[in-house]
GROMACS .gro file of C-alpha atoms in nm:
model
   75
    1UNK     CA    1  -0.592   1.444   0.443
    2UNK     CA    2  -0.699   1.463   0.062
    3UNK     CA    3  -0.588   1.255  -0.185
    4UNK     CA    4  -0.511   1.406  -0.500
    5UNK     CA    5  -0.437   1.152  -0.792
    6UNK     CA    6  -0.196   1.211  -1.010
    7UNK     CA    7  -0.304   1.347  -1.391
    8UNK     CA    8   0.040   1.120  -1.551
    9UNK     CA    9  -0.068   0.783  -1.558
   10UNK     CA   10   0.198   0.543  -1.348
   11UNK     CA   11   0.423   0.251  -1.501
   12UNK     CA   12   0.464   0.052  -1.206
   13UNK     CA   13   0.528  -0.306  -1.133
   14UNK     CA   14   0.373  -0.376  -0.801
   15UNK     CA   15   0.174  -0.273  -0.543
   16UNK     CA   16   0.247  -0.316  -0.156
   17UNK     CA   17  -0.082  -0.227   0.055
   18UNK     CA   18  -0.100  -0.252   0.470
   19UNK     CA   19  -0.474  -0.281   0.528
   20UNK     CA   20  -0.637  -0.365   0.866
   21UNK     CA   21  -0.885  -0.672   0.878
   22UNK     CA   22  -1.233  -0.647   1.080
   23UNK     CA   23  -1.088  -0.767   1.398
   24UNK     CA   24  -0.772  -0.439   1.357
   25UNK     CA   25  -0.458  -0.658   1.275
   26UNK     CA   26  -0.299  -0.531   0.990
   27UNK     CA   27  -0.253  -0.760   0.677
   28UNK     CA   28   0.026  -0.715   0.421
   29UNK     CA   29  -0.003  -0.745   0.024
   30UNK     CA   30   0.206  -0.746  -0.275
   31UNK     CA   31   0.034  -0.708  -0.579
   32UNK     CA   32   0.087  -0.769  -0.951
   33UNK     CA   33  -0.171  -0.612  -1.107
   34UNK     CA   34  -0.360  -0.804  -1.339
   35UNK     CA   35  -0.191  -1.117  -1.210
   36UNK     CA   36  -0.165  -1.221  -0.860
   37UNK     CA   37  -0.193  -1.054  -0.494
   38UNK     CA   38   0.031  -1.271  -0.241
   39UNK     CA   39   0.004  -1.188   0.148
   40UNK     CA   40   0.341  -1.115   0.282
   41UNK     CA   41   0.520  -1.060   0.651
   42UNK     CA   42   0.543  -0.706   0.751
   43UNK     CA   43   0.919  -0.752   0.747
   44UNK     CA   44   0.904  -0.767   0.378
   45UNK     CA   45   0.627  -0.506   0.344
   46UNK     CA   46   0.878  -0.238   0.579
   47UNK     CA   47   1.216  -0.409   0.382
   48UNK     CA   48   1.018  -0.282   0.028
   49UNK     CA   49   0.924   0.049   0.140
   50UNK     CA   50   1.288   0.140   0.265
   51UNK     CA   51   1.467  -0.029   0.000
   52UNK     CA   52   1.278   0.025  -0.333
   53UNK     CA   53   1.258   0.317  -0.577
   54UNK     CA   54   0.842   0.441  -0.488
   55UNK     CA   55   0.700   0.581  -0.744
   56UNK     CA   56   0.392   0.691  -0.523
   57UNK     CA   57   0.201   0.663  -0.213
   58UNK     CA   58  -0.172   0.629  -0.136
   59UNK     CA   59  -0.292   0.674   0.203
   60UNK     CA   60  -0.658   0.510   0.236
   61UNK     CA   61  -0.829   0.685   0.559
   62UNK     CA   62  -1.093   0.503   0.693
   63UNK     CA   63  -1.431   0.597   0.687
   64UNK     CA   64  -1.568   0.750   0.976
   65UNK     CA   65  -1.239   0.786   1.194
   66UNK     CA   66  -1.009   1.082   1.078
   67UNK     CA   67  -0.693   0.991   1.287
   68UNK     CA   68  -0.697   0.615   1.112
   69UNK     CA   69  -0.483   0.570   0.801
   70UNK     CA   70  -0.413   0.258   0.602
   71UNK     CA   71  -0.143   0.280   0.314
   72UNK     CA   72  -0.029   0.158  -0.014
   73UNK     CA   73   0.256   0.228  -0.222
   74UNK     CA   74   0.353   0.178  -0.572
   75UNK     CA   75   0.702   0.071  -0.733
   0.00000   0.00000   0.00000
């Protein structure tokens, strides 16, 4: 899967990312940019992404393994 970024630059407020650490358990972020990134439970990470108003989505393959996909999402 390509990404293709977007040409309109984003106003957004945070940043949730799902990224898997060296040993393959996933980690959860929320991140201010410019400010702060805070490690959160995956219950808040899945409560944000079905609640909020996303104003995009970036899936982040991982090198080497096609089928392997970590994500982040913007609001």
């Amino acid at each position: 899967m390509r990404y293709i970024p977007s040409p309109i630059p984003l106003q957004f407020s945070f940043i949730y990312t799902a990224t898997a650490n060296t040993s393959g358990r996933m980690q959860y972020h929320r991140i201010k940019p410019g400010q702060s990134k805070l490690r959160i439970s995956r219950t808040e990470f899945i409560k944000a992404y079905n609640e909020a108003h996303i104003l995009a989505i970036n899936p982040l393959q991982q090198r080497g393994q096609d089928a392997i996909f970590q994500f982040e999402f913007y609001i």
